[in-house]
PDB file of N, CA and C in Angstrom:
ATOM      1  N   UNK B  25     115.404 189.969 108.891  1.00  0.00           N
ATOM      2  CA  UNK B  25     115.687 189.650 107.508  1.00  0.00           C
ATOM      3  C   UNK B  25     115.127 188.273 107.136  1.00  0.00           C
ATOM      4  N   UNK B  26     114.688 187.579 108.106  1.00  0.00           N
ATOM      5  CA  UNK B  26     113.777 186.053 107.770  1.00  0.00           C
ATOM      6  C   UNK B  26     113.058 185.960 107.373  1.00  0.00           C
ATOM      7  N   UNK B  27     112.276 187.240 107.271  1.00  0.00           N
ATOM      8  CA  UNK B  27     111.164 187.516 106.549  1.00  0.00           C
ATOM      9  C   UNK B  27     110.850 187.681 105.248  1.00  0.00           C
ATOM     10  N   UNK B  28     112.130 188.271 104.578  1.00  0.00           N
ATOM     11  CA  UNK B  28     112.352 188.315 103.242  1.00  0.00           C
ATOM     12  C   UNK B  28     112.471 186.902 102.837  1.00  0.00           C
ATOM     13  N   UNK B  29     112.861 185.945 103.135  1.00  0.00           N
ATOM     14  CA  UNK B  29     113.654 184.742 102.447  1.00  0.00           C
ATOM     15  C   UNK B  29     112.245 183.823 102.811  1.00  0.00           C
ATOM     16  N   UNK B  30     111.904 183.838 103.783  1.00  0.00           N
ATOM     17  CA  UNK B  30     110.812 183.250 103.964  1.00  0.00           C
ATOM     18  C   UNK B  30     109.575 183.493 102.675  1.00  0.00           C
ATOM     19  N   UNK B  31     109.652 185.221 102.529  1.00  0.00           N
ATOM     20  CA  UNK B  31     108.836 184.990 101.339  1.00  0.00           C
ATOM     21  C   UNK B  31     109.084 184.648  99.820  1.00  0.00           C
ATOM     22  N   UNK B  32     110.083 184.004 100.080  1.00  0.00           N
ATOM     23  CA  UNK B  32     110.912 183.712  98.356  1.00  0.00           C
ATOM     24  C   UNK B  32     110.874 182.334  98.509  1.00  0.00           C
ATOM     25  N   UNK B  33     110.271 181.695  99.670  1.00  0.00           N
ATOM     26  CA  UNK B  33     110.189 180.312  99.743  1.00  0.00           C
ATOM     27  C   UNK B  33     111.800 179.717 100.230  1.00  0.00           C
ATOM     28  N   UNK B  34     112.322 180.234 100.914  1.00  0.00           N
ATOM     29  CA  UNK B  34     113.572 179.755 101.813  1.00  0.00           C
ATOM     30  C   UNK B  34     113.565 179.523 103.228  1.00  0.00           C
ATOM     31  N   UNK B  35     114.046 178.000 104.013  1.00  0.00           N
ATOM     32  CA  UNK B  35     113.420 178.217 105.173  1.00  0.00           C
ATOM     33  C   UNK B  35     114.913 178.190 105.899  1.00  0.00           C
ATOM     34  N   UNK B  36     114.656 178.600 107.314  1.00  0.00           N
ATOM     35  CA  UNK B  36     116.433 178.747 107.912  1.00  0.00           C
ATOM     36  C   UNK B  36     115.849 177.432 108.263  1.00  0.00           C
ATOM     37  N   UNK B  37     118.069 176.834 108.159  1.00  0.00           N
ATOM     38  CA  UNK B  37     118.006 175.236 108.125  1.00  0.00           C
ATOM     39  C   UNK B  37     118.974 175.128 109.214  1.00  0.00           C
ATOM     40  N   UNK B  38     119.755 176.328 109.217  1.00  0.00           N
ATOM     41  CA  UNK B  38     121.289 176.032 110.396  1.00  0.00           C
ATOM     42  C   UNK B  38     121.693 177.446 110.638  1.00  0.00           C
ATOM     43  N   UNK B  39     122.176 177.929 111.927  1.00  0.00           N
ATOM     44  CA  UNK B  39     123.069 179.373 111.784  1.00  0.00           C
ATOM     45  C   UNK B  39     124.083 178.855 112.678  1.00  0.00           C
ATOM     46  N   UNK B  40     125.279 179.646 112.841  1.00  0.00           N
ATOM     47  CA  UNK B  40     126.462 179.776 113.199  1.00  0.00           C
ATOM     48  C   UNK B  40     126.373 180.866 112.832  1.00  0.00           C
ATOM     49  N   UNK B  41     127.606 181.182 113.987  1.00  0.00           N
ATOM     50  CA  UNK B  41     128.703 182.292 114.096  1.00  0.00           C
ATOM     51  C   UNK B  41     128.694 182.607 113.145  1.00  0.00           C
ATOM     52  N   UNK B  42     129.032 181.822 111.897  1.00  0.00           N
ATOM     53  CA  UNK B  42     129.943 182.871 110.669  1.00  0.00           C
ATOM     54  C   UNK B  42     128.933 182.787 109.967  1.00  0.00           C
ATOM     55  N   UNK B  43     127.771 181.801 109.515  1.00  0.00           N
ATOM     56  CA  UNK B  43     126.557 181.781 108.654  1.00  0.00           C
ATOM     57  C   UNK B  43     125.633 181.129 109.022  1.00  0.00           C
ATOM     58  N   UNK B  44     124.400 181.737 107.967  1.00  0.00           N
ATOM     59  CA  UNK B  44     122.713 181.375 108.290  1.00  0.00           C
ATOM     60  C   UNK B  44     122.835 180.400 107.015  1.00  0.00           C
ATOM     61  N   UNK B  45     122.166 179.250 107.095  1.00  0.00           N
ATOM     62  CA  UNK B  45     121.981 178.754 106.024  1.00  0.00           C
ATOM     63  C   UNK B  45     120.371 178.630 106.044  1.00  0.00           C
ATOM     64  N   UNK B  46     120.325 178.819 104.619  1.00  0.00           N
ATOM     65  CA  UNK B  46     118.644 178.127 103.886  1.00  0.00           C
ATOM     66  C   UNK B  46     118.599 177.408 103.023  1.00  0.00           C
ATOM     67  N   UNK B  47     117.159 177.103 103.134  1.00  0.00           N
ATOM     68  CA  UNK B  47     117.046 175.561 101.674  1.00  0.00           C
ATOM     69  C   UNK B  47     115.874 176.156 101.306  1.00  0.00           C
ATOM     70  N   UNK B  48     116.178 176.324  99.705  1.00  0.00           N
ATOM     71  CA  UNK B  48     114.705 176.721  99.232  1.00  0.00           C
ATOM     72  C   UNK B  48     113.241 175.447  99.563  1.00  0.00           C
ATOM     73  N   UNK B  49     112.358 175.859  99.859  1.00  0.00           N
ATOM     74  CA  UNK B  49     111.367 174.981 100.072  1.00  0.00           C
ATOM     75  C   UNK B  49     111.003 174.135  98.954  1.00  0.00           C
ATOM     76  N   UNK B  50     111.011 174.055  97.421  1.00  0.00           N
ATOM     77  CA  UNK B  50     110.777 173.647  96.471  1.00  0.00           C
ATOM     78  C   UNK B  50     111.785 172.458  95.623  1.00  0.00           C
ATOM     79  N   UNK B  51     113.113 173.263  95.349  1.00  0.00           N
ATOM     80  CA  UNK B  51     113.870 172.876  94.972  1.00  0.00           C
ATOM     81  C   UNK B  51     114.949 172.289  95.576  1.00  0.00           C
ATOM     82  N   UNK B  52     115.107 172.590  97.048  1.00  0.00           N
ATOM     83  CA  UNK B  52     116.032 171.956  98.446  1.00  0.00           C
ATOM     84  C   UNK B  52     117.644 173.020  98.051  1.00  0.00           C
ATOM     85  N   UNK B  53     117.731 173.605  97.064  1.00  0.00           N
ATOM     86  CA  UNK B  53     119.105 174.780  97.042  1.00  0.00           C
ATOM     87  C   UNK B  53     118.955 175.348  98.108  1.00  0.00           C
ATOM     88  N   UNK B  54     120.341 175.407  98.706  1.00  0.00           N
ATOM     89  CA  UNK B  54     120.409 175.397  99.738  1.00  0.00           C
ATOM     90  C   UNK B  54     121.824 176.854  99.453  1.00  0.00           C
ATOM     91  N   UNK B  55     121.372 178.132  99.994  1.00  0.00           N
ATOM     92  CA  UNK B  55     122.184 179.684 100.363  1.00  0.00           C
ATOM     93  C   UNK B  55     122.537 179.896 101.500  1.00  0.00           C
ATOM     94  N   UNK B  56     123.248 180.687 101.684  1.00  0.00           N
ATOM     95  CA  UNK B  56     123.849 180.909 102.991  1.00  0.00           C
ATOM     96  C   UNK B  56     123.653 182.917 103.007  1.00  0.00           C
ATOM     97  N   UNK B  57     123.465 183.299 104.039  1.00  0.00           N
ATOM     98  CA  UNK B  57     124.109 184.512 104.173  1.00  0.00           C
ATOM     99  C   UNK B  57     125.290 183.891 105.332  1.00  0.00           C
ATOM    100  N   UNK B  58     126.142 185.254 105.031  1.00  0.00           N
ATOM    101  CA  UNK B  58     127.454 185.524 106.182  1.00  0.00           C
ATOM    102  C   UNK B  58     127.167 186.806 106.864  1.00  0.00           C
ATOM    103  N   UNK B  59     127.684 186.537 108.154  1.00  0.00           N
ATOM    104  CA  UNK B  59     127.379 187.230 108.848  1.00  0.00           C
ATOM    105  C   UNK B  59     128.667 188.007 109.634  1.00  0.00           C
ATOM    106  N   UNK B  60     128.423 188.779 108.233  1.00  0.00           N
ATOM    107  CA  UNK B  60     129.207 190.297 107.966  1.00  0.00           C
ATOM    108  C   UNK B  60     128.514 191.723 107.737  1.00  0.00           C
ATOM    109  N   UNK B  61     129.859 192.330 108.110  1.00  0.00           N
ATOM    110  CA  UNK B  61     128.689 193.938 107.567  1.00  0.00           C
ATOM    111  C   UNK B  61     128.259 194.097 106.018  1.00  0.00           C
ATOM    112  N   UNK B  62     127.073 194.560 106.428  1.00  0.00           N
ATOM    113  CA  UNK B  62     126.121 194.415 104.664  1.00  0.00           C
ATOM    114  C   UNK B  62     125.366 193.363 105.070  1.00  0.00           C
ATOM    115  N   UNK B  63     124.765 193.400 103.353  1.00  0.00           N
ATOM    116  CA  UNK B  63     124.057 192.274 103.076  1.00  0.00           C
ATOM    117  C   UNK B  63     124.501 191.284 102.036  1.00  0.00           C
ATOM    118  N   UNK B  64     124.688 190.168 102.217  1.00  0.00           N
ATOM    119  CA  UNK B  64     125.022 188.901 101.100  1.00  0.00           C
ATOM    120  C   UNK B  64     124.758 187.843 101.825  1.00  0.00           C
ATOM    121  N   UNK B  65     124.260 187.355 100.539  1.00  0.00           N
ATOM    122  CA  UNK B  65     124.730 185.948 100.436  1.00  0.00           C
ATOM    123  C   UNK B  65     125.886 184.889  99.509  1.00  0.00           C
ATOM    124  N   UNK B  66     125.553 183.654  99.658  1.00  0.00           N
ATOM    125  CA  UNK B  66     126.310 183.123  98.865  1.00  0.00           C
ATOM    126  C   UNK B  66     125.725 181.531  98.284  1.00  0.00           C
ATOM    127  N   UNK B  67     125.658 181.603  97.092  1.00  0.00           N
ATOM    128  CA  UNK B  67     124.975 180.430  96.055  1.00  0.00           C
ATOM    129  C   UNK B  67     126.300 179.298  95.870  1.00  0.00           C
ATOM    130  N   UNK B  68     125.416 178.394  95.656  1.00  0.00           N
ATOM    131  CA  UNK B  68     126.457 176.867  95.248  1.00  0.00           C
ATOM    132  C   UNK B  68     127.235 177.005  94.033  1.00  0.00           C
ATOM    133  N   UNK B  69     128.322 176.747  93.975  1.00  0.00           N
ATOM    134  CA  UNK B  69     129.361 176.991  92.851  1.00  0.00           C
ATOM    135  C   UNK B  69     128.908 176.822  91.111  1.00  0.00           C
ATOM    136  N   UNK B  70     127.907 175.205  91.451  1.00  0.00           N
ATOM    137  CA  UNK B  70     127.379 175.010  90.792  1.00  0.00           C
ATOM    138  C   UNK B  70     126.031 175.634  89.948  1.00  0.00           C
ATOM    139  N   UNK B  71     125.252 176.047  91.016  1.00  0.00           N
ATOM    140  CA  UNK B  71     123.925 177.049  90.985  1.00  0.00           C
ATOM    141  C   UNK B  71     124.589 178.385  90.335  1.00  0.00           C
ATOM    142  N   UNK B  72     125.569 179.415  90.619  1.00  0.00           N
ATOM    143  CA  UNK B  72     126.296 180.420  89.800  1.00  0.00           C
ATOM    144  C   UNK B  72     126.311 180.024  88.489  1.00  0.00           C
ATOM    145  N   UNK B  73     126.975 179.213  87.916  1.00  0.00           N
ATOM    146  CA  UNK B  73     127.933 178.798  86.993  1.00  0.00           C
ATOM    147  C   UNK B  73     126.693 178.611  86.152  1.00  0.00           C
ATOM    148  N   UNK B  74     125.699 177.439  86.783  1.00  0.00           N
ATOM    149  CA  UNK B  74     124.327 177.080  85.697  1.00  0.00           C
ATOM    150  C   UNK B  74     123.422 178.223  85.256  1.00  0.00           C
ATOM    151  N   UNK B  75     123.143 179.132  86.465  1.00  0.00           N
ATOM    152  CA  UNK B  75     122.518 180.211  86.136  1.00  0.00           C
ATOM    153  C   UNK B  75     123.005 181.354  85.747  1.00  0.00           C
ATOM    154  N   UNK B  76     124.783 181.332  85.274  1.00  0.00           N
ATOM    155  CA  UNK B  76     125.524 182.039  84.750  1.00  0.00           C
ATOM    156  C   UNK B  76     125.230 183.321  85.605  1.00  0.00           C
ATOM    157  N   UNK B  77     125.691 183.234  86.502  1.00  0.00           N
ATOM    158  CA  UNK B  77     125.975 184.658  87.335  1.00  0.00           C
ATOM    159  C   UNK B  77     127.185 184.742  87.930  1.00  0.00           C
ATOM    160  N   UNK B  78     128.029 183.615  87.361  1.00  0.00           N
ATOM    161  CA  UNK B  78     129.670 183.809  88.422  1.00  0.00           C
ATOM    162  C   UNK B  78     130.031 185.303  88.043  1.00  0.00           C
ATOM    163  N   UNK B  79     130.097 186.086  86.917  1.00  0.00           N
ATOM    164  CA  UNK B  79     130.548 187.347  86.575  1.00  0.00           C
ATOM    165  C   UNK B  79     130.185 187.962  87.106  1.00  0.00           C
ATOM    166  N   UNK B  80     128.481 188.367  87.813  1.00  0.00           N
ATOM    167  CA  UNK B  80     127.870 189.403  88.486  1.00  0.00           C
ATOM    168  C   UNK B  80     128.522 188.925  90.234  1.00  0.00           C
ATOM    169  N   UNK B  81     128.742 188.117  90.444  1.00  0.00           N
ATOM    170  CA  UNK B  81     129.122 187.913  91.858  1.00  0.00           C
ATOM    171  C   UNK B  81     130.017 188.863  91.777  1.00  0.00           C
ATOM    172  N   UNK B  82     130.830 188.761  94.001  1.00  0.00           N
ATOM    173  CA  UNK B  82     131.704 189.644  94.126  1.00  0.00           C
ATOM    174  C   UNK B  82     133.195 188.442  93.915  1.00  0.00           C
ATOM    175  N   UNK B  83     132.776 187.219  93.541  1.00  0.00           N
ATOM    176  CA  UNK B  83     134.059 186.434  93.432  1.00  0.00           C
ATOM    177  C   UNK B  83     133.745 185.629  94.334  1.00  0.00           C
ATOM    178  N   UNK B  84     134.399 184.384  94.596  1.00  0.00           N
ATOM    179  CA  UNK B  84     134.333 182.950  95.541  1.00  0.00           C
ATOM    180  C   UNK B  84     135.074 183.161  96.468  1.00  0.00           C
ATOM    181  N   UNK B  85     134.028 182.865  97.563  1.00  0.00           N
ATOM    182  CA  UNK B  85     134.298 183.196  98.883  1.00  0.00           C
ATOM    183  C   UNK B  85     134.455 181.719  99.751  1.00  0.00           C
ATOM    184  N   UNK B  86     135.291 181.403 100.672  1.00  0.00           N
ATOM    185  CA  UNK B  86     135.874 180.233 101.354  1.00  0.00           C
ATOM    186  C   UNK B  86     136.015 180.310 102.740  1.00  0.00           C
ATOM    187  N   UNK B  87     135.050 179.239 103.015  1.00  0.00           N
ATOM    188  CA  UNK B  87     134.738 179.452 104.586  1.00  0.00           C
ATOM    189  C   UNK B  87     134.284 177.896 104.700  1.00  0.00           C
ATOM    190  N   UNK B  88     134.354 177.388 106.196  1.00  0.00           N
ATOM    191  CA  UNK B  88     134.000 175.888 107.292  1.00  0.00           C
ATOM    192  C   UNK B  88     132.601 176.198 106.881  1.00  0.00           C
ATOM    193  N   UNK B  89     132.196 177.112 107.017  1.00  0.00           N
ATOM    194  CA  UNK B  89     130.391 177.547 107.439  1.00  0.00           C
ATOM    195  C   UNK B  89     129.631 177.345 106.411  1.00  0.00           C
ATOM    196  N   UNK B  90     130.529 177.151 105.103  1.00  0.00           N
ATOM    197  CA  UNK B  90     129.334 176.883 103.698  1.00  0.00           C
ATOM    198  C   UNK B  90     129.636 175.473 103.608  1.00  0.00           C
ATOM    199  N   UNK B  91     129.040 174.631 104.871  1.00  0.00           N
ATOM    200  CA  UNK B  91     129.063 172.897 104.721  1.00  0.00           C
ATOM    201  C   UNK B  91     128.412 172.080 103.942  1.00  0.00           C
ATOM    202  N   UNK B  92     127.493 173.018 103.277  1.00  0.00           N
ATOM    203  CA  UNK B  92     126.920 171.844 102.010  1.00  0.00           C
ATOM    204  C   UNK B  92     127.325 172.243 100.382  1.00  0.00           C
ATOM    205  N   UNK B  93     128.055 172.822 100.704  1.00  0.00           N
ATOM    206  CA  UNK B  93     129.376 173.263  99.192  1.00  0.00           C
ATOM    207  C   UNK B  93     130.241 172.525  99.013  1.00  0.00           C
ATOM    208  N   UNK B  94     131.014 172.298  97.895  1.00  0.00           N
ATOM    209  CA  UNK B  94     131.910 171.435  97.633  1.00  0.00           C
ATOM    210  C   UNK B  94     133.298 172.188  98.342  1.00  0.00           C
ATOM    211  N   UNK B  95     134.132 171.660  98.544  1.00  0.00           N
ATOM    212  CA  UNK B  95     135.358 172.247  99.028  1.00  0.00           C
ATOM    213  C   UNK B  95     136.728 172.413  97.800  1.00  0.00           C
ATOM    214  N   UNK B  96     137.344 173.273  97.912  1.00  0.00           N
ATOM    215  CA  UNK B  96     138.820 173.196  97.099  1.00  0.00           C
ATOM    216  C   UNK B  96     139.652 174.397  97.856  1.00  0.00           C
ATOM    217  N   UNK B  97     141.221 173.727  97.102  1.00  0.00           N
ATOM    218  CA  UNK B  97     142.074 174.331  97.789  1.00  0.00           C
ATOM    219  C   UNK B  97     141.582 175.681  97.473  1.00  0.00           C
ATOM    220  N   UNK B  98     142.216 176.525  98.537  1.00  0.00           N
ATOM    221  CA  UNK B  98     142.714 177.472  98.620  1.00  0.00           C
ATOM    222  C   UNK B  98     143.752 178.439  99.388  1.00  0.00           C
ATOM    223  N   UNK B  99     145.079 178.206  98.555  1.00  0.00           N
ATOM    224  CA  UNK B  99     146.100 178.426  99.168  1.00  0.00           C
ATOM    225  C   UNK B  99     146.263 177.891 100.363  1.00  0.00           C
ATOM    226  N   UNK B 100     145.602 176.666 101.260  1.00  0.00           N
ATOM    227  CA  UNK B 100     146.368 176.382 102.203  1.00  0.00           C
ATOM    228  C   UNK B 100     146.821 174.526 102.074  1.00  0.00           C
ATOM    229  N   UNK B 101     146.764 174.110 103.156  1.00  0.00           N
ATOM    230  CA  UNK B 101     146.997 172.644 102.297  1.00  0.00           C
ATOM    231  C   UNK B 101     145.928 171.639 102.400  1.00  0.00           C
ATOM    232  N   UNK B 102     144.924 172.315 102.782  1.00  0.00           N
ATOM    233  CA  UNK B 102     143.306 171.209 102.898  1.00  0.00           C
ATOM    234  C   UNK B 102     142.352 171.488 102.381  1.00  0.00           C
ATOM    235  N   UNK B 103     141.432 171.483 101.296  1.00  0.00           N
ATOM    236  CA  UNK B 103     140.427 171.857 101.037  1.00  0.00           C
ATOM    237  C   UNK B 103     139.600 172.567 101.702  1.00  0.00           C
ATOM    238  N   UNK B 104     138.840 173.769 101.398  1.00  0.00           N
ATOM    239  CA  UNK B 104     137.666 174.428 102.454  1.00  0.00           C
ATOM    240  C   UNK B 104     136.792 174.544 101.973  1.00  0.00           C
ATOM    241  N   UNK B 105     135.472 174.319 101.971  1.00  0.00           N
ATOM    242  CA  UNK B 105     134.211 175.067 101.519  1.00  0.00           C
ATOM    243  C   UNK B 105     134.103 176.681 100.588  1.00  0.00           C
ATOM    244  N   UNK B 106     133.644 176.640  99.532  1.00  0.00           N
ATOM    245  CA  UNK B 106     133.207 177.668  98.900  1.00  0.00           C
ATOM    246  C   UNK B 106     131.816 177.888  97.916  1.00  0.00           C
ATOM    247  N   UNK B 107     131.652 179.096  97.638  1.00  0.00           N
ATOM    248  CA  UNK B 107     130.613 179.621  96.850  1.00  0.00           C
ATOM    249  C   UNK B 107     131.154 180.803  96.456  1.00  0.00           C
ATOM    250  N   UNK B 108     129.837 181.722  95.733  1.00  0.00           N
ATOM    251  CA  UNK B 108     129.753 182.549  94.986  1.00  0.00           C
ATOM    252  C   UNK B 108     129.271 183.893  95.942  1.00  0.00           C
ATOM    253  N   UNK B 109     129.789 184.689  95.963  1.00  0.00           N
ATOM    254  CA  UNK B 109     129.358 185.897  96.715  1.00  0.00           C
ATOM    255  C   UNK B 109     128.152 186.649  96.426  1.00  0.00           C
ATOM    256  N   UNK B 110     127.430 187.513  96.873  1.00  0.00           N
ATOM    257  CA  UNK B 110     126.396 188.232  96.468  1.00  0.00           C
ATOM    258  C   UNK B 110     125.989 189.689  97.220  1.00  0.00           C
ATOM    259  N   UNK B 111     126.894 190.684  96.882  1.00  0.00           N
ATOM    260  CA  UNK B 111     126.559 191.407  97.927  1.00  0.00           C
ATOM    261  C   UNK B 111     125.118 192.879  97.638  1.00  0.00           C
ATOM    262  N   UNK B 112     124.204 192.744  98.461  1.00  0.00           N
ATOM    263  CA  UNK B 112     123.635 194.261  97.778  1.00  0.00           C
ATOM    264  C   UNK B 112     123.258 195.267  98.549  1.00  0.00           C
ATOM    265  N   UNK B 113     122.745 196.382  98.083  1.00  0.00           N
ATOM    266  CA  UNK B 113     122.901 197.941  98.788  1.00  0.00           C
ATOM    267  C   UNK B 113     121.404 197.863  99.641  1.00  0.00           C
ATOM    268  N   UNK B 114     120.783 197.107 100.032  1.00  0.00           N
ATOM    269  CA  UNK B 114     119.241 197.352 100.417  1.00  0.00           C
ATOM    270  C   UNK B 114     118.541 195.828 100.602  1.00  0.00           C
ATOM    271  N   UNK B 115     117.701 196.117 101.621  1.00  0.00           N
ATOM    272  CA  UNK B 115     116.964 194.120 101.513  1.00  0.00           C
ATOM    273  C   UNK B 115     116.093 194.387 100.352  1.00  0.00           C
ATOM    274  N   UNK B 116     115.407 195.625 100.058  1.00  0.00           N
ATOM    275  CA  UNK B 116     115.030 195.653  98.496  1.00  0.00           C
ATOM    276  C   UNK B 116     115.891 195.104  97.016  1.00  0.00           C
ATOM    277  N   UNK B 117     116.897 195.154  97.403  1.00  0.00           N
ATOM    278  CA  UNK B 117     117.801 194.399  95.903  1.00  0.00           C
ATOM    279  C   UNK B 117     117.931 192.991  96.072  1.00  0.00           C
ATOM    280  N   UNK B 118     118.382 192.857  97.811  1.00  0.00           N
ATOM    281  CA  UNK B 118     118.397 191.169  97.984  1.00  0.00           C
ATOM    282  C   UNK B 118     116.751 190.363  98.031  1.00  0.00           C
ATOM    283  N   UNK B 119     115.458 191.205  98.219  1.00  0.00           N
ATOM    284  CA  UNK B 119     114.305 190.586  97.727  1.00  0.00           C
ATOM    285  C   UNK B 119     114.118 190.186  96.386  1.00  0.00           C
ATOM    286  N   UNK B 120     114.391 191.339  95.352  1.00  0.00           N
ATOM    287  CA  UNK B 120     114.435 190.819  94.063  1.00  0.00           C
ATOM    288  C   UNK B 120     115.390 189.825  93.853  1.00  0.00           C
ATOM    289  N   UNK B 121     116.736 189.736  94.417  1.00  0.00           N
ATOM    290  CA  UNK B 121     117.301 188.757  93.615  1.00  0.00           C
ATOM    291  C   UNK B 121     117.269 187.436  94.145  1.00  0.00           C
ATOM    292  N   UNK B 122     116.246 187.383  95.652  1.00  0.00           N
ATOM    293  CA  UNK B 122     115.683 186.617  95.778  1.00  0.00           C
ATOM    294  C   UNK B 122     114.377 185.809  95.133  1.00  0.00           C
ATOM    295  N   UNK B 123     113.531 186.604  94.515  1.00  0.00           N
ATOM    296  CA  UNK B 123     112.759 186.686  93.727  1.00  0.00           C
ATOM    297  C   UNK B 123     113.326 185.642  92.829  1.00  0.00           C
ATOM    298  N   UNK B 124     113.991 186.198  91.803  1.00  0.00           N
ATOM    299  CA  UNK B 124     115.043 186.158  91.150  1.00  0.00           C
ATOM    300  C   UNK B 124     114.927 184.627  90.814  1.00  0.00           C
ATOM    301  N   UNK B 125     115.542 184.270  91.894  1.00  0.00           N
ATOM    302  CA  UNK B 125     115.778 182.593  92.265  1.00  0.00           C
ATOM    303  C   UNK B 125     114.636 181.770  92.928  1.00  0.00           C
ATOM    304  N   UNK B 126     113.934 182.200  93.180  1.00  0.00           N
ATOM    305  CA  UNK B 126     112.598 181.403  93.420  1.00  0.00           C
ATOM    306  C   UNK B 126     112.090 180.806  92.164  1.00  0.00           C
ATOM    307  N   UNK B 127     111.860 181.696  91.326  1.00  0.00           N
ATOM    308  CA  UNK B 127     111.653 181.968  89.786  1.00  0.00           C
ATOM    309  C   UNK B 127     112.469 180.852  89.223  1.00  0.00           C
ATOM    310  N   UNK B 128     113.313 180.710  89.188  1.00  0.00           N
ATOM    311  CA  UNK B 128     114.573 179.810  88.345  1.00  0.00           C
ATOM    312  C   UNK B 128     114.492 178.564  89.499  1.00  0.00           C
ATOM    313  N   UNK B 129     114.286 178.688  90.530  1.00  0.00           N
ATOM    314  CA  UNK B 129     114.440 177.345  91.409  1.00  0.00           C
ATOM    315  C   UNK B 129     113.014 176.157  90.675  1.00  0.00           C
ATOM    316  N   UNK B 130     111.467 177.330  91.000  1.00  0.00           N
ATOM    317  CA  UNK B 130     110.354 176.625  90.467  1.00  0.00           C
ATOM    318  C   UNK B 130     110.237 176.059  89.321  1.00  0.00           C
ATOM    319  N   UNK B 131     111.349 176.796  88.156  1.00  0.00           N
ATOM    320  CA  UNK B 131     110.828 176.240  86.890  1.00  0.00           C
ATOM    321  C   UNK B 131     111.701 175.194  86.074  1.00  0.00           C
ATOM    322  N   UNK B 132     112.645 174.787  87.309  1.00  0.00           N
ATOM    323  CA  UNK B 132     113.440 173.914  86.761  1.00  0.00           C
ATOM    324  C   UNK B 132     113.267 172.490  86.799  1.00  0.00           C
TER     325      UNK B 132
END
């Protein structure tokens, strides 16, 4: 699957157990997939919100492993890392919506 992200201009920056992280080559946004069944990723709280896709996500997801995200509670008593979910049916949907964001990373 490195291959896809690689061609959207994303390079792997870190993996763990629970996630792969990338940094787009251009713009330095920096995604994560998790490494769960399926395919997703997950965008900066901020990056959703600007490019107005928090609605199409599957909802904010909270994990140690998204370390260059801002953190907030959630339900426990310490802040954790979060983002925006992204899940899709095929590496064909996650190419385009990689695409997607190459597109919006370059022209900003």
């Amino acid at each position: 699957m490195n291959e896809i992200f690689s061609q959207y201009r994303f390079k792997l920056t870190k993996e763990t157990a629970k996630a792969t992280e990338y940094e787009h080559m251009i713009s330095r946004d920096i995604i994560y997939t998790q490494n769960t069944k399926g395919i997703n990723i997950v965008l900066h709280p901020d990056t959703a919100e600007s490019l107005r896709l928090v609605q199409k996500s599957g909802g904010p997801v909270h994990s140690t492993a998204l370390s260059a995200y801002p953190k907030r509670l959630n339900g426990g008593k310490t802040p954790i890392h979060y983002g925006y979910s992204f899940k899709f049916q095929s590496e064909e949907e996650l190419g385009q919506f990689l695409k997607g964001l190459d597109d919006l990373f370059c022209c900003r």
